[in-house]
Short mmCIF file of C-alpha atoms in Angstrom, two decimals:
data_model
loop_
_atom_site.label_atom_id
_atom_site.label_comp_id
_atom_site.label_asym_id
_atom_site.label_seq_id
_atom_site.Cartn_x
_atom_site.Cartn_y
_atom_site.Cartn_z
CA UNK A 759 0.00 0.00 0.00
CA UNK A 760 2.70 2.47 0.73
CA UNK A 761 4.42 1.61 -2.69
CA UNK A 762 1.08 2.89 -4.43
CA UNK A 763 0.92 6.27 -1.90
CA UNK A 764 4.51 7.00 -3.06
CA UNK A 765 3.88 6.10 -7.19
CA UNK A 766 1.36 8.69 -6.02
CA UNK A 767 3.16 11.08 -5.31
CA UNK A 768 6.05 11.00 -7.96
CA UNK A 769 3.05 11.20 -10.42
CA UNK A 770 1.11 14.36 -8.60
CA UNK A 771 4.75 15.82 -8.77
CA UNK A 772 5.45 15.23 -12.21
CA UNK A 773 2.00 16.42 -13.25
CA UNK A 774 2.15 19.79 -10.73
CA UNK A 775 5.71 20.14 -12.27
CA UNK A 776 3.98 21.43 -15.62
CA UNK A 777 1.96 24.17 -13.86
CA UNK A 778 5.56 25.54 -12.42
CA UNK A 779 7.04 25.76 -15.40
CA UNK A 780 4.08 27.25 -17.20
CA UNK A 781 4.61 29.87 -14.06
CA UNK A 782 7.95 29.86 -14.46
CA UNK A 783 8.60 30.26 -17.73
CA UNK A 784 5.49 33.14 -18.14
CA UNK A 785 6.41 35.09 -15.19
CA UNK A 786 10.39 34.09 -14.30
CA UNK A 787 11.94 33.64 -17.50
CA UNK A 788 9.79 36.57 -19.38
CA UNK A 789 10.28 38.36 -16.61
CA UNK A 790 12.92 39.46 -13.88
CA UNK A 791 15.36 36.29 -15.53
CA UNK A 792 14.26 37.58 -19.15
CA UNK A 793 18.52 38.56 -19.72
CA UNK A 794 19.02 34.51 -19.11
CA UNK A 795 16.01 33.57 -21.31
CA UNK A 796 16.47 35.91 -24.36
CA UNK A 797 19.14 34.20 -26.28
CA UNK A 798 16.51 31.38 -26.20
CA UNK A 799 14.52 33.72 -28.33
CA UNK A 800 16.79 35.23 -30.09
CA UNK A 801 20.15 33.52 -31.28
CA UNK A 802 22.84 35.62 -30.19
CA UNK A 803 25.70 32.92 -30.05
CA UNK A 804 26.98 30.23 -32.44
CA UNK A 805 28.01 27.62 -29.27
CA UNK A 806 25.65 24.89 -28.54
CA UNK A 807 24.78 26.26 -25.23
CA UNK A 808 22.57 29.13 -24.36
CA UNK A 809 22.37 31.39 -21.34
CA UNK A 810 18.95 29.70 -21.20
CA UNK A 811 20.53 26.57 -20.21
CA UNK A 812 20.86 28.17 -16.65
CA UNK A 813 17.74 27.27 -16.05
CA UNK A 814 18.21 23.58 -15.78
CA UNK A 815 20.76 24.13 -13.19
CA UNK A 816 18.64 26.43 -11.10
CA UNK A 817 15.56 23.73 -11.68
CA UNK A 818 17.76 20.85 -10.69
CA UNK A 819 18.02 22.46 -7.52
CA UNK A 820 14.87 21.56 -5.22
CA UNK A 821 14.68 18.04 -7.45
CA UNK A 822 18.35 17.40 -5.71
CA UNK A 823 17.24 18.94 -2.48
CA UNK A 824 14.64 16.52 -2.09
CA UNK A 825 16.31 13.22 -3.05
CA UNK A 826 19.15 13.71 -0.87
CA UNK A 827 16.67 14.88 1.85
CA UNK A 828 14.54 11.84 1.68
CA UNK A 829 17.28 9.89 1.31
CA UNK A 830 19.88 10.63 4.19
CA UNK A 831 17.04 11.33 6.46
CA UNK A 832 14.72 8.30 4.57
CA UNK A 833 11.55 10.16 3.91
CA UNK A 834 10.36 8.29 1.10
CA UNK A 835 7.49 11.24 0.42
CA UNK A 836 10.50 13.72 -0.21
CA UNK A 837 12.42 11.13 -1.99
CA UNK A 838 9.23 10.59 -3.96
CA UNK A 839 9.03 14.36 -4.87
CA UNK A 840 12.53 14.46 -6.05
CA UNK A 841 11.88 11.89 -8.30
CA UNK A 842 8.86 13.25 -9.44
CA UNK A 843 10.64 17.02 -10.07
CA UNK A 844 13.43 15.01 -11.93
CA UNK A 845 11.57 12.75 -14.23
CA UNK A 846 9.68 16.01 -15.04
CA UNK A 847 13.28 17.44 -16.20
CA UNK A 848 14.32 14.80 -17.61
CA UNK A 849 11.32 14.98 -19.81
CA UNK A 850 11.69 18.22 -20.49
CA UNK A 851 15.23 18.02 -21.67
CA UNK A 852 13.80 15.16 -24.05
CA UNK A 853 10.77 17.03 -25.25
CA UNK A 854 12.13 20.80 -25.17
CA UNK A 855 16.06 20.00 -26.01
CA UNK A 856 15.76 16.61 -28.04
CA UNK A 857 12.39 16.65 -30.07
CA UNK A 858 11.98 20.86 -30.49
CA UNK A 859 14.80 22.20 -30.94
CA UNK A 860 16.88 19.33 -32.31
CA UNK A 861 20.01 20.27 -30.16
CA UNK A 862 20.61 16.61 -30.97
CA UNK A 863 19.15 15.06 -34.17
CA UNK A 864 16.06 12.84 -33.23
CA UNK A 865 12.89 12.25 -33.95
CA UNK A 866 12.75 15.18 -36.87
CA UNK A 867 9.81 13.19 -38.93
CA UNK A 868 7.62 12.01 -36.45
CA UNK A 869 4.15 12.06 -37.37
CA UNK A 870 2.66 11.82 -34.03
CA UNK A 871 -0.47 13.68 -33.09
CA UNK A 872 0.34 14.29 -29.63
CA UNK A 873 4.64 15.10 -30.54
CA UNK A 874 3.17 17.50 -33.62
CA UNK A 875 0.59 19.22 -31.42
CA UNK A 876 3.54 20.12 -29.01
CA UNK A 877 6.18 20.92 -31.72
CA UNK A 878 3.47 23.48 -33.17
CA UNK A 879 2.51 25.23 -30.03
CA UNK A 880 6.06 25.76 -29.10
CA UNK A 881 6.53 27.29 -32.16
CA UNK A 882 4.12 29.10 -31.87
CA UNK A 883 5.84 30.71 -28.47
CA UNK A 884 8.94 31.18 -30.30
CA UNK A 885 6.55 33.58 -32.52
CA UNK A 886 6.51 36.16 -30.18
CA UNK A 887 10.52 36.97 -30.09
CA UNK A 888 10.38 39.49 -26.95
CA UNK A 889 9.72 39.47 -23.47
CA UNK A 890 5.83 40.49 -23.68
CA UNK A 891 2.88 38.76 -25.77
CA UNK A 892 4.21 35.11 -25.59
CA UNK A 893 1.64 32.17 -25.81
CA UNK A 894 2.11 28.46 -25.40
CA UNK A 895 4.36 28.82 -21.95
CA UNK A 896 3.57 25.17 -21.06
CA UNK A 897 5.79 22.12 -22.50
CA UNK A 898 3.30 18.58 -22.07
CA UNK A 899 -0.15 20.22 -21.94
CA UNK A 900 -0.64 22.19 -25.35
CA UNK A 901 -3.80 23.81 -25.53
CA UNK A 902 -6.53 22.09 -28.12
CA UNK A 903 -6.21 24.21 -31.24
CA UNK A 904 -3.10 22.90 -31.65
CA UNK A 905 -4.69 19.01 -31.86
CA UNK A 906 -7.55 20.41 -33.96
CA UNK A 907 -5.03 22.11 -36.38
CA UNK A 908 -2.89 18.35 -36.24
CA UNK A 909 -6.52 17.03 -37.60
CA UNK A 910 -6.63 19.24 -40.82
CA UNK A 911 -3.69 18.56 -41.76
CA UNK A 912 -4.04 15.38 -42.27
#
């Protein structure tokens, strides 16, 4: 039974981990942190890191907090959080990183509904190169015009 409370938790995590950074990213990074964010927006640099990549550092913060909290002091809730915080980075580095912006080369033909809908609401962010008027601050949870638009173009 506890094994199911703590799956639990690692997947109310994960999923409350997409509402920070749609927080984040609208409020943080296009605001007070925009001067870390910006080259992300515009391309400033011919290196294969960004400013932007900051951000993961400062992000893998509390998910590192927690697991070494819950696990030197073995609360397996906290431990459960961490994990929960880091799968949700490590699937952003897959989704934003990998898949978007093809920092590495995979996955550039995919005809998925669900991997197109993201890829076109992200670039539809992108649209919007400064620090006001974005749209689309979310990474997993795209909002429905961007399925509806997969369906026509089919």
């Amino acid at each position: 039974m506890d094994l199911l409370i703590y799956i639990g938790i690692v997947l109310t995590t994960f999923i409350g981990m997409e509402g920070v950074a749609w927080l984040t990213h609208k409020y943080i990074m296009h605001g007070i942190f925009w001067f870390l964010h910006r080259d992300h927006h515009h391309k400033d640099h011919y290196g294969f890191f960004e400013r932007n990549d900051f951000f993961f550092l400062i992000f893998a913060l509390p998910g590192i907090a927690c697991l070494a909290t819950g696990t030197i002091y073995h609360l397996a809730a906290c431990t459960s959080i961490g994990i929960g915080i880091t799968l949700y980075g490590a699937c952003y580095f897959f989704v934003h990183d990998l898949f978007i912006h093809q920092r590495v080369k995979v996955l550039r033909n995919s005809e998925n509904w669900y991997l197109k809908a993201i890829r076109r609401a992200h670039k539809m962010h992108h649209k919007h190169t400064g620090k006001y008027d974005g749209e689309s601050f979310g990474m997993l949870w795209v909002s429905r015009k961007y399925f509806r638009n997969n369906q026509k173009s089919k």
